[in-house]
PDB file of C-alpha atoms in Angstrom:
ATOM      1  CA  UNK E   1      -3.647   9.399  28.937  1.00  0.00           C
ATOM      2  CA  UNK E   2      -0.153  10.868  28.714  1.00  0.00           C
ATOM      3  CA  UNK E   3       0.526  13.647  31.172  1.00  0.00           C
ATOM      4  CA  UNK E   4       1.815  16.910  29.771  1.00  0.00           C
ATOM      5  CA  UNK E   5       5.338  16.789  31.147  1.00  0.00           C
ATOM      6  CA  UNK E   6       5.644  13.439  32.882  1.00  0.00           C
ATOM      7  CA  UNK E   7       5.748   9.868  31.666  1.00  0.00           C
ATOM      8  CA  UNK E   8       4.787   6.503  33.068  1.00  0.00           C
ATOM      9  CA  UNK E   9       7.562   5.545  35.466  1.00  0.00           C
ATOM     10  CA  UNK E  10       7.216   1.932  34.361  1.00  0.00           C
ATOM     11  CA  UNK E  11       8.256   2.812  30.820  1.00  0.00           C
ATOM     12  CA  UNK E  12      11.778   2.528  29.502  1.00  0.00           C
ATOM     13  CA  UNK E  13      11.754   5.896  27.713  1.00  0.00           C
ATOM     14  CA  UNK E  14      10.435   9.367  28.449  1.00  0.00           C
ATOM     15  CA  UNK E  15       7.341   9.790  26.251  1.00  0.00           C
ATOM     16  CA  UNK E  16       5.196  12.871  26.808  1.00  0.00           C
ATOM     17  CA  UNK E  17       2.012  14.167  25.232  1.00  0.00           C
ATOM     18  CA  UNK E  18       4.163  16.658  23.332  1.00  0.00           C
ATOM     19  CA  UNK E  19       6.274  13.808  21.962  1.00  0.00           C
ATOM     20  CA  UNK E  20       3.188  11.977  20.771  1.00  0.00           C
ATOM     21  CA  UNK E  21       1.803  15.133  19.130  1.00  0.00           C
ATOM     22  CA  UNK E  22       5.147  15.645  17.433  1.00  0.00           C
ATOM     23  CA  UNK E  23       5.183  12.079  16.053  1.00  0.00           C
ATOM     24  CA  UNK E  24       1.654  12.562  14.720  1.00  0.00           C
ATOM     25  CA  UNK E  25       2.682  15.798  13.021  1.00  0.00           C
ATOM     26  CA  UNK E  26       5.843  14.336  11.490  1.00  0.00           C
ATOM     27  CA  UNK E  27       4.251  11.183  10.081  1.00  0.00           C
ATOM     28  CA  UNK E  28       1.377  13.244   8.673  1.00  0.00           C
ATOM     29  CA  UNK E  29       3.755  15.705   7.042  1.00  0.00           C
ATOM     30  CA  UNK E  30       6.024  12.987   5.658  1.00  0.00           C
ATOM     31  CA  UNK E  31       3.584  10.229   4.683  1.00  0.00           C
ATOM     32  CA  UNK E  32       0.091  11.679   4.996  1.00  0.00           C
ATOM     33  CA  UNK E  33      -0.786   9.185   7.726  1.00  0.00           C
ATOM     34  CA  UNK E  34      -3.299  10.594  10.185  1.00  0.00           C
ATOM     35  CA  UNK E  35      -2.742   8.854  13.533  1.00  0.00           C
ATOM     36  CA  UNK E  36      -5.629   8.956  15.955  1.00  0.00           C
ATOM     37  CA  UNK E  37      -5.190   9.999  19.574  1.00  0.00           C
ATOM     38  CA  UNK E  38      -5.770   6.366  20.554  1.00  0.00           C
ATOM     39  CA  UNK E  39      -2.468   5.260  18.961  1.00  0.00           C
ATOM     40  CA  UNK E  40      -0.050   6.472  21.655  1.00  0.00           C
ATOM     41  CA  UNK E  41       0.758   2.966  22.918  1.00  0.00           C
ATOM     42  CA  UNK E  42       1.399   1.766  19.367  1.00  0.00           C
ATOM     43  CA  UNK E  43       3.700   4.732  18.724  1.00  0.00           C
ATOM     44  CA  UNK E  44       5.603   4.099  21.953  1.00  0.00           C
ATOM     45  CA  UNK E  45       6.085   0.413  21.136  1.00  0.00           C
ATOM     46  CA  UNK E  46       7.127   0.815  17.510  1.00  0.00           C
ATOM     47  CA  UNK E  47       9.258   3.941  17.738  1.00  0.00           C
ATOM     48  CA  UNK E  48      10.766   2.684  20.995  1.00  0.00           C
ATOM     49  CA  UNK E  49      12.565   0.056  18.924  1.00  0.00           C
ATOM     50  CA  UNK E  50      14.297   2.825  16.980  1.00  0.00           C
ATOM     51  CA  UNK E  51      15.398   4.461  20.228  1.00  0.00           C
ATOM     52  CA  UNK E  52      17.047   1.217  21.288  1.00  0.00           C
ATOM     53  CA  UNK E  53      18.809   0.859  17.939  1.00  0.00           C
ATOM     54  CA  UNK E  54      20.190   4.407  18.106  1.00  0.00           C
ATOM     55  CA  UNK E  55      20.857   4.448  21.844  1.00  0.00           C
ATOM     56  CA  UNK E  56      18.498   7.383  22.425  1.00  0.00           C
ATOM     57  CA  UNK E  57      17.207   7.864  25.972  1.00  0.00           C
ATOM     58  CA  UNK E  58      13.986   9.758  25.232  1.00  0.00           C
ATOM     59  CA  UNK E  59      11.531  10.350  22.418  1.00  0.00           C
ATOM     60  CA  UNK E  60      12.464  14.020  22.378  1.00  0.00           C
ATOM     61  CA  UNK E  61      16.097  13.152  21.791  1.00  0.00           C
ATOM     62  CA  UNK E  62      15.181  10.732  18.999  1.00  0.00           C
ATOM     63  CA  UNK E  63      12.813  13.184  17.288  1.00  0.00           C
ATOM     64  CA  UNK E  64      15.425  15.950  17.529  1.00  0.00           C
ATOM     65  CA  UNK E  65      17.900  13.637  15.796  1.00  0.00           C
ATOM     66  CA  UNK E  66      15.311  12.699  13.179  1.00  0.00           C
ATOM     67  CA  UNK E  67      14.599  16.313  12.253  1.00  0.00           C
ATOM     68  CA  UNK E  68      18.062  17.836  12.626  1.00  0.00           C
ATOM     69  CA  UNK E  69      20.147  15.261  10.779  1.00  0.00           C
ATOM     70  CA  UNK E  70      17.785  14.942   7.786  1.00  0.00           C
ATOM     71  CA  UNK E  71      18.873  11.324   7.372  1.00  0.00           C
ATOM     72  CA  UNK E  72      16.781   9.652   4.606  1.00  0.00           C
ATOM     73  CA  UNK E  73      17.503   6.186   6.018  1.00  0.00           C
ATOM     74  CA  UNK E  74      16.138   7.135   9.451  1.00  0.00           C
ATOM     75  CA  UNK E  75      13.073   8.819   7.966  1.00  0.00           C
ATOM     76  CA  UNK E  76      12.516   5.567   6.093  1.00  0.00           C
ATOM     77  CA  UNK E  77      12.856   3.568   9.321  1.00  0.00           C
ATOM     78  CA  UNK E  78      10.504   5.990  11.122  1.00  0.00           C
ATOM     79  CA  UNK E  79       7.881   5.632   8.400  1.00  0.00           C
ATOM     80  CA  UNK E  80       8.267   1.863   8.163  1.00  0.00           C
ATOM     81  CA  UNK E  81       7.727   1.603  11.931  1.00  0.00           C
ATOM     82  CA  UNK E  82       4.384   3.387  11.778  1.00  0.00           C
ATOM     83  CA  UNK E  83       2.846   1.736   8.720  1.00  0.00           C
ATOM     84  CA  UNK E  84       0.437  -1.160   9.166  1.00  0.00           C
ATOM     85  CA  UNK E  85       0.674  -4.032   6.696  1.00  0.00           C
ATOM     86  CA  UNK E  86      -2.311  -6.317   7.202  1.00  0.00           C
ATOM     87  CA  UNK E  87      -2.764  -8.382   4.052  1.00  0.00           C
ATOM     88  CA  UNK E  88      -3.432 -11.869   2.702  1.00  0.00           C
ATOM     89  CA  UNK E  89      -3.835 -13.720  -0.583  1.00  0.00           C
ATOM     90  CA  UNK E  90      -7.254 -13.102  -2.171  1.00  0.00           C
ATOM     91  CA  UNK E  91      -8.235 -10.690   0.581  1.00  0.00           C
ATOM     92  CA  UNK E  92     -11.690  -9.212  -0.179  1.00  0.00           C
ATOM     93  CA  UNK E  93     -12.148 -12.013  -2.669  1.00  0.00           C
ATOM     94  CA  UNK E  94     -15.188 -10.532  -4.420  1.00  0.00           C
ATOM     95  CA  UNK E  95     -12.900  -8.123  -6.308  1.00  0.00           C
ATOM     96  CA  UNK E  96     -11.011 -10.727  -8.275  1.00  0.00           C
ATOM     97  CA  UNK E  97     -13.816 -12.198 -10.436  1.00  0.00           C
ATOM     98  CA  UNK E  98     -14.617  -8.569 -11.366  1.00  0.00           C
ATOM     99  CA  UNK E  99     -10.979  -8.026 -12.292  1.00  0.00           C
ATOM    100  CA  UNK E 100     -10.865 -11.271 -14.302  1.00  0.00           C
ATOM    101  CA  UNK E 101     -13.920 -10.303 -16.353  1.00  0.00           C
ATOM    102  CA  UNK E 102     -12.485  -6.814 -16.880  1.00  0.00           C
ATOM    103  CA  UNK E 103      -9.149  -8.145 -18.151  1.00  0.00           C
ATOM    104  CA  UNK E 104     -10.785 -10.137 -20.923  1.00  0.00           C
ATOM    105  CA  UNK E 105     -12.356  -6.967 -22.399  1.00  0.00           C
ATOM    106  CA  UNK E 106      -9.105  -5.009 -22.735  1.00  0.00           C
ATOM    107  CA  UNK E 107      -6.535  -4.356 -25.439  1.00  0.00           C
ATOM    108  CA  UNK E 108      -3.099  -5.795 -24.747  1.00  0.00           C
ATOM    109  CA  UNK E 109      -0.759  -5.277 -23.046  1.00  0.00           C
ATOM    110  CA  UNK E 110      -2.708  -4.574 -19.865  1.00  0.00           C
ATOM    111  CA  UNK E 111      -1.252  -2.449 -17.058  1.00  0.00           C
ATOM    112  CA  UNK E 112      -2.316  -2.596 -13.409  1.00  0.00           C
ATOM    113  CA  UNK E 113      -1.071  -0.538 -10.472  1.00  0.00           C
ATOM    114  CA  UNK E 114      -1.173  -1.988  -6.966  1.00  0.00           C
ATOM    115  CA  UNK E 115      -0.506   1.125  -4.874  1.00  0.00           C
ATOM    116  CA  UNK E 116      -0.118  -0.573  -1.471  1.00  0.00           C
ATOM    117  CA  UNK E 117       1.739  -3.789  -2.201  1.00  0.00           C
ATOM    118  CA  UNK E 118       2.717  -4.501   1.415  1.00  0.00           C
ATOM    119  CA  UNK E 119       4.421  -7.927   1.638  1.00  0.00           C
ATOM    120  CA  UNK E 120       3.242  -8.891  -1.840  1.00  0.00           C
ATOM    121  CA  UNK E 121       0.107 -10.943  -1.329  1.00  0.00           C
ATOM    122  CA  UNK E 122      -2.104  -8.466  -3.191  1.00  0.00           C
ATOM    123  CA  UNK E 123       0.010  -8.038  -6.354  1.00  0.00           C
ATOM    124  CA  UNK E 124       0.631 -11.793  -6.517  1.00  0.00           C
ATOM    125  CA  UNK E 125      -3.118 -12.352  -6.198  1.00  0.00           C
ATOM    126  CA  UNK E 126      -3.646  -9.941  -9.091  1.00  0.00           C
ATOM    127  CA  UNK E 127      -1.084 -11.914 -11.086  1.00  0.00           C
ATOM    128  CA  UNK E 128      -2.776 -15.235 -10.265  1.00  0.00           C
ATOM    129  CA  UNK E 129      -6.121 -13.781 -11.317  1.00  0.00           C
ATOM    130  CA  UNK E 130      -4.640 -12.711 -14.652  1.00  0.00           C
ATOM    131  CA  UNK E 131      -3.137 -16.159 -15.217  1.00  0.00           C
ATOM    132  CA  UNK E 132      -6.470 -17.821 -14.511  1.00  0.00           C
ATOM    133  CA  UNK E 133      -8.390 -15.373 -16.704  1.00  0.00           C
ATOM    134  CA  UNK E 134      -6.134 -16.000 -19.709  1.00  0.00           C
ATOM    135  CA  UNK E 135      -5.418 -19.663 -18.965  1.00  0.00           C
ATOM    136  CA  UNK E 136      -1.678 -19.033 -19.075  1.00  0.00           C
ATOM    137  CA  UNK E 137       1.282 -18.413 -16.763  1.00  0.00           C
ATOM    138  CA  UNK E 138       2.342 -15.693 -19.221  1.00  0.00           C
ATOM    139  CA  UNK E 139      -0.719 -13.454 -19.605  1.00  0.00           C
ATOM    140  CA  UNK E 140      -0.390 -10.059 -21.357  1.00  0.00           C
ATOM    141  CA  UNK E 141      -0.453  -8.212 -18.032  1.00  0.00           C
ATOM    142  CA  UNK E 142       2.113  -5.923 -16.398  1.00  0.00           C
ATOM    143  CA  UNK E 143       1.747  -5.083 -12.705  1.00  0.00           C
ATOM    144  CA  UNK E 144       3.396  -2.126 -10.999  1.00  0.00           C
ATOM    145  CA  UNK E 145       3.448  -2.767  -7.244  1.00  0.00           C
ATOM    146  CA  UNK E 146       4.451   0.060  -4.917  1.00  0.00           C
ATOM    147  CA  UNK E 147       4.510   0.770  -1.209  1.00  0.00           C
ATOM    148  CA  UNK E 148       5.992   3.389   1.093  1.00  0.00           C
ATOM    149  CA  UNK E 149       7.501   0.711   3.351  1.00  0.00           C
ATOM    150  CA  UNK E 150      10.787  -0.622   1.976  1.00  0.00           C
ATOM    151  CA  UNK E 151      10.916  -3.500   4.473  1.00  0.00           C
ATOM    152  CA  UNK E 152       7.708  -5.075   3.219  1.00  0.00           C
ATOM    153  CA  UNK E 153       8.717  -4.484  -0.393  1.00  0.00           C
ATOM    154  CA  UNK E 154      11.834  -6.578   0.190  1.00  0.00           C
ATOM    155  CA  UNK E 155       9.630  -9.422   1.420  1.00  0.00           C
ATOM    156  CA  UNK E 156       7.322  -8.974  -1.554  1.00  0.00           C
ATOM    157  CA  UNK E 157      10.155  -9.070  -4.083  1.00  0.00           C
ATOM    158  CA  UNK E 158      11.526 -12.279  -2.546  1.00  0.00           C
ATOM    159  CA  UNK E 159       8.125 -13.943  -2.831  1.00  0.00           C
ATOM    160  CA  UNK E 160       8.818 -16.484  -0.089  1.00  0.00           C
ATOM    161  CA  UNK E 161       6.164 -17.118   2.576  1.00  0.00           C
ATOM    162  CA  UNK E 162       5.393 -19.484   5.446  1.00  0.00           C
ATOM    163  CA  UNK E 163       3.123 -22.276   4.250  1.00  0.00           C
ATOM    164  CA  UNK E 164       0.373 -20.980   6.553  1.00  0.00           C
ATOM    165  CA  UNK E 165       0.022 -17.915   4.308  1.00  0.00           C
ATOM    166  CA  UNK E 166      -1.200 -20.092   1.416  1.00  0.00           C
ATOM    167  CA  UNK E 167      -2.934 -22.843   3.398  1.00  0.00           C
ATOM    168  CA  UNK E 168      -6.400 -21.434   2.659  1.00  0.00           C
ATOM    169  CA  UNK E 169      -5.815 -21.403  -1.086  1.00  0.00           C
ATOM    170  CA  UNK E 170      -7.102 -24.331  -3.100  1.00  0.00           C
ATOM    171  CA  UNK E 171      -4.669 -27.162  -3.740  1.00  0.00           C
ATOM    172  CA  UNK E 172      -4.909 -26.367  -7.442  1.00  0.00           C
ATOM    173  CA  UNK E 173      -3.727 -22.790  -6.880  1.00  0.00           C
ATOM    174  CA  UNK E 174      -0.955 -23.859  -4.543  1.00  0.00           C
ATOM    175  CA  UNK E 175       0.398 -26.330  -7.088  1.00  0.00           C
ATOM    176  CA  UNK E 176       0.044 -23.995 -10.038  1.00  0.00           C
ATOM    177  CA  UNK E 177       1.549 -20.849  -8.534  1.00  0.00           C
ATOM    178  CA  UNK E 178       3.922 -21.895  -5.715  1.00  0.00           C
ATOM    179  CA  UNK E 179       6.928 -24.120  -5.127  1.00  0.00           C
ATOM    180  CA  UNK E 180       6.996 -25.997  -1.842  1.00  0.00           C
ATOM    181  CA  UNK E 181      10.211 -25.753   0.142  1.00  0.00           C
ATOM    182  CA  UNK E 182      12.184 -28.803   1.227  1.00  0.00           C
ATOM    183  CA  UNK E 183      15.091 -29.404   3.592  1.00  0.00           C
ATOM    184  CA  UNK E 184      16.139 -26.113   5.173  1.00  0.00           C
ATOM    185  CA  UNK E 185      13.202 -24.453   3.411  1.00  0.00           C
ATOM    186  CA  UNK E 186      10.639 -26.900   4.770  1.00  0.00           C
ATOM    187  CA  UNK E 187       7.500 -25.038   5.818  1.00  0.00           C
ATOM    188  CA  UNK E 188       8.027 -22.314   3.217  1.00  0.00           C
ATOM    189  CA  UNK E 189       6.604 -21.713  -0.246  1.00  0.00           C
ATOM    190  CA  UNK E 190       8.027 -19.597  -3.066  1.00  0.00           C
ATOM    191  CA  UNK E 191       6.050 -17.786  -5.741  1.00  0.00           C
ATOM    192  CA  UNK E 192       6.797 -19.225  -9.180  1.00  0.00           C
ATOM    193  CA  UNK E 193       9.097 -17.180 -11.399  1.00  0.00           C
ATOM    194  CA  UNK E 194       6.375 -16.590 -13.994  1.00  0.00           C
ATOM    195  CA  UNK E 195       4.308 -14.627 -11.468  1.00  0.00           C
ATOM    196  CA  UNK E 196       7.321 -12.654 -10.274  1.00  0.00           C
ATOM    197  CA  UNK E 197       8.171 -11.756 -13.880  1.00  0.00           C
ATOM    198  CA  UNK E 198       4.817  -9.996 -14.229  1.00  0.00           C
ATOM    199  CA  UNK E 199       5.468  -7.592 -11.352  1.00  0.00           C
ATOM    200  CA  UNK E 200       7.782  -4.628 -10.861  1.00  0.00           C
ATOM    201  CA  UNK E 201       8.186  -3.658  -7.196  1.00  0.00           C
ATOM    202  CA  UNK E 202       9.283  -0.151  -6.244  1.00  0.00           C
ATOM    203  CA  UNK E 203       9.047   2.305  -3.356  1.00  0.00           C
ATOM    204  CA  UNK E 204       6.507   5.092  -3.717  1.00  0.00           C
ATOM    205  CA  UNK E 205       5.079   7.564  -1.226  1.00  0.00           C
ATOM    206  CA  UNK E 206       1.597   8.661  -2.282  1.00  0.00           C
ATOM    207  CA  UNK E 207       2.434  12.117  -0.906  1.00  0.00           C
ATOM    208  CA  UNK E 208       5.438  12.551  -3.204  1.00  0.00           C
ATOM    209  CA  UNK E 209       5.071  15.242  -5.846  1.00  0.00           C
ATOM    210  CA  UNK E 210       6.441  12.955  -8.561  1.00  0.00           C
ATOM    211  CA  UNK E 211       5.082   9.404  -8.667  1.00  0.00           C
ATOM    212  CA  UNK E 212       7.336   8.481 -11.624  1.00  0.00           C
ATOM    213  CA  UNK E 213       4.385   6.727 -13.268  1.00  0.00           C
ATOM    214  CA  UNK E 214       4.303   7.817 -16.877  1.00  0.00           C
ATOM    215  CA  UNK E 215       1.754   5.501 -18.477  1.00  0.00           C
ATOM    216  CA  UNK E 216      -1.924   5.068 -17.700  1.00  0.00           C
ATOM    217  CA  UNK E 217      -3.464   1.956 -16.169  1.00  0.00           C
ATOM    218  CA  UNK E 218      -6.364  -0.373 -16.908  1.00  0.00           C
ATOM    219  CA  UNK E 219      -6.941  -0.908 -13.170  1.00  0.00           C
ATOM    220  CA  UNK E 220      -5.680   0.583  -9.917  1.00  0.00           C
ATOM    221  CA  UNK E 221      -5.827  -1.147  -6.556  1.00  0.00           C
ATOM    222  CA  UNK E 222      -5.855   1.261  -3.634  1.00  0.00           C
ATOM    223  CA  UNK E 223      -7.390  -0.893  -0.936  1.00  0.00           C
ATOM    224  CA  UNK E 224      -7.350  -0.160   2.790  1.00  0.00           C
ATOM    225  CA  UNK E 225      -4.959   2.739   2.264  1.00  0.00           C
ATOM    226  CA  UNK E 226      -7.186   5.803   2.396  1.00  0.00           C
ATOM    227  CA  UNK E 227      -8.317   4.945   5.923  1.00  0.00           C
ATOM    228  CA  UNK E 228      -4.929   6.225   7.136  1.00  0.00           C
ATOM    229  CA  UNK E 229      -5.366   9.652   5.479  1.00  0.00           C
ATOM    230  CA  UNK E 230      -7.612  12.578   6.331  1.00  0.00           C
ATOM    231  CA  UNK E 231     -10.175  13.718   3.750  1.00  0.00           C
ATOM    232  CA  UNK E 232      -8.094  16.516   2.149  1.00  0.00           C
ATOM    233  CA  UNK E 233      -5.236  14.052   1.598  1.00  0.00           C
ATOM    234  CA  UNK E 234      -7.641  11.431   0.244  1.00  0.00           C
ATOM    235  CA  UNK E 235      -9.103  13.971  -2.184  1.00  0.00           C
ATOM    236  CA  UNK E 236      -5.647  15.016  -3.406  1.00  0.00           C
ATOM    237  CA  UNK E 237      -4.558  11.422  -4.030  1.00  0.00           C
ATOM    238  CA  UNK E 238      -7.794  10.509  -5.813  1.00  0.00           C
ATOM    239  CA  UNK E 239      -7.482  13.560  -8.070  1.00  0.00           C
ATOM    240  CA  UNK E 240      -4.017  12.341  -9.086  1.00  0.00           C
ATOM    241  CA  UNK E 241      -5.407   8.904  -9.951  1.00  0.00           C
ATOM    242  CA  UNK E 242      -7.693  10.365 -12.622  1.00  0.00           C
ATOM    243  CA  UNK E 243      -5.048  11.147 -15.305  1.00  0.00           C
ATOM    244  CA  UNK E 244      -3.431   7.757 -14.650  1.00  0.00           C
ATOM    245  CA  UNK E 245      -6.635   5.859 -15.431  1.00  0.00           C
ATOM    246  CA  UNK E 246      -7.720   4.874 -18.912  1.00  0.00           C
ATOM    247  CA  UNK E 247     -11.342   5.760 -19.666  1.00  0.00           C
ATOM    248  CA  UNK E 248     -12.457   2.181 -18.939  1.00  0.00           C
ATOM    249  CA  UNK E 249     -10.188   1.661 -15.898  1.00  0.00           C
ATOM    250  CA  UNK E 250     -11.430   0.244 -12.606  1.00  0.00           C
ATOM    251  CA  UNK E 251     -10.399   1.564  -9.190  1.00  0.00           C
ATOM    252  CA  UNK E 252     -10.604  -0.977  -6.360  1.00  0.00           C
ATOM    253  CA  UNK E 253     -11.086   0.284  -2.788  1.00  0.00           C
ATOM    254  CA  UNK E 254     -11.099  -1.421   0.598  1.00  0.00           C
ATOM    255  CA  UNK E 255     -14.244  -2.726   2.257  1.00  0.00           C
ATOM    256  CA  UNK E 256     -14.503   0.202   4.703  1.00  0.00           C
ATOM    257  CA  UNK E 257     -13.670   2.953   2.202  1.00  0.00           C
ATOM    258  CA  UNK E 258     -16.148   5.115   0.298  1.00  0.00           C
ATOM    259  CA  UNK E 259     -14.571   7.430  -2.265  1.00  0.00           C
ATOM    260  CA  UNK E 260     -17.876   9.076  -3.222  1.00  0.00           C
ATOM    261  CA  UNK E 261     -17.786  11.140  -0.022  1.00  0.00           C
ATOM    262  CA  UNK E 262     -14.360  12.479  -0.962  1.00  0.00           C
ATOM    263  CA  UNK E 263     -14.334  12.922  -4.751  1.00  0.00           C
ATOM    264  CA  UNK E 264     -16.883  13.541  -7.504  1.00  0.00           C
ATOM    265  CA  UNK E 265     -14.535  12.087 -10.134  1.00  0.00           C
ATOM    266  CA  UNK E 266     -15.858   8.535  -9.759  1.00  0.00           C
ATOM    267  CA  UNK E 267     -19.034   6.546  -9.695  1.00  0.00           C
ATOM    268  CA  UNK E 268     -19.670   3.188  -8.103  1.00  0.00           C
ATOM    269  CA  UNK E 269     -19.653   0.201 -10.447  1.00  0.00           C
ATOM    270  CA  UNK E 270     -19.855  -2.572  -7.855  1.00  0.00           C
ATOM    271  CA  UNK E 271     -19.055  -3.242  -4.236  1.00  0.00           C
ATOM    272  CA  UNK E 272     -16.096  -0.873  -3.570  1.00  0.00           C
ATOM    273  CA  UNK E 273     -15.222  -0.819  -7.286  1.00  0.00           C
ATOM    274  CA  UNK E 274     -15.247   2.536  -9.089  1.00  0.00           C
ATOM    275  CA  UNK E 275     -14.962   3.899 -12.615  1.00  0.00           C
ATOM    276  CA  UNK E 276     -14.410   7.447 -13.827  1.00  0.00           C
ATOM    277  CA  UNK E 277     -17.566   9.456 -14.269  1.00  0.00           C
ATOM    278  CA  UNK E 278     -18.237  11.057 -17.655  1.00  0.00           C
ATOM    279  CA  UNK E 279     -16.892  14.468 -16.688  1.00  0.00           C
ATOM    280  CA  UNK E 280     -13.663  13.013 -15.371  1.00  0.00           C
ATOM    281  CA  UNK E 281     -13.210  10.956 -18.539  1.00  0.00           C
ATOM    282  CA  UNK E 282     -13.490  14.129 -20.638  1.00  0.00           C
ATOM    283  CA  UNK E 283     -10.975  15.963 -18.445  1.00  0.00           C
ATOM    284  CA  UNK E 284      -8.647  12.991 -18.559  1.00  0.00           C
ATOM    285  CA  UNK E 285      -8.923  12.724 -22.351  1.00  0.00           C
ATOM    286  CA  UNK E 286      -8.242  16.440 -22.745  1.00  0.00           C
ATOM    287  CA  UNK E 287      -5.199  16.311 -20.503  1.00  0.00           C
ATOM    288  CA  UNK E 288      -3.902  13.233 -22.333  1.00  0.00           C
ATOM    289  CA  UNK E 289      -4.323  14.900 -25.727  1.00  0.00           C
ATOM    290  CA  UNK E 290      -2.541  18.026 -24.478  1.00  0.00           C
ATOM    291  CA  UNK E 291       0.391  15.886 -23.272  1.00  0.00           C
ATOM    292  CA  UNK E 292       0.688  14.216 -26.688  1.00  0.00           C
ATOM    293  CA  UNK E 293       0.802  17.528 -28.559  1.00  0.00           C
ATOM    294  CA  UNK E 294       3.190  19.290 -26.192  1.00  0.00           C
TER     295      UNK E 294
END
């Protein structure tokens, strides 16, 4: 445990309980992330890197700079440092046959929102699923892929990965969707241009008042995101999903997330897959009609 006014003498920077509480407050206010009390070591390690970059000697000094200078780039670096980006291709694989079947029932073009794109494995998996469902590298599917972390979005947009990231995919998928690097790029794979053309990557904070998303979606992926938010924040975000979902849209959640305890707008269709309930569909349709006539 951190002492109230003292810090571990073996540590490089002064890091008190007040500093930790302040970090928790700031990241919650800025990004909605609810850090548990067990995350003090993680905070020290990750934010400590920013102190070194800026030449700060204590967490208090760094946090004072962060708040007083109102520097968007440093707020971005602060947020990036505290976001966790665990992902892989075809993670929680049971979702993708459900998505494939869903795609074949829809009018074209089809729009999908991946709300936590991380380093790109999830939106590229969605794209691969669409290609397989339609038997084409140019399916009628548009994917909007967003994340709060600009660092991981840069990786996602490049679409270049160590071979190990795709080693568990079938040989057929590797050959169909990736180019194998040679020479200086040996040991790397690149996503084929057809997949990249399906996806638009952009930064989005789910706590922002304006999401700049003006069309509704046939499916939304919000997997392993809500676990970082408290229930009021979860409820607010889910309520904002409703008008962005077509009446038939699917909402995909992570394996440890249960939206039914947070919102009455949805009902469970399959394992961590949700659809709008009847009441929410009526509200959504009414709101959509009002928008069209205004």
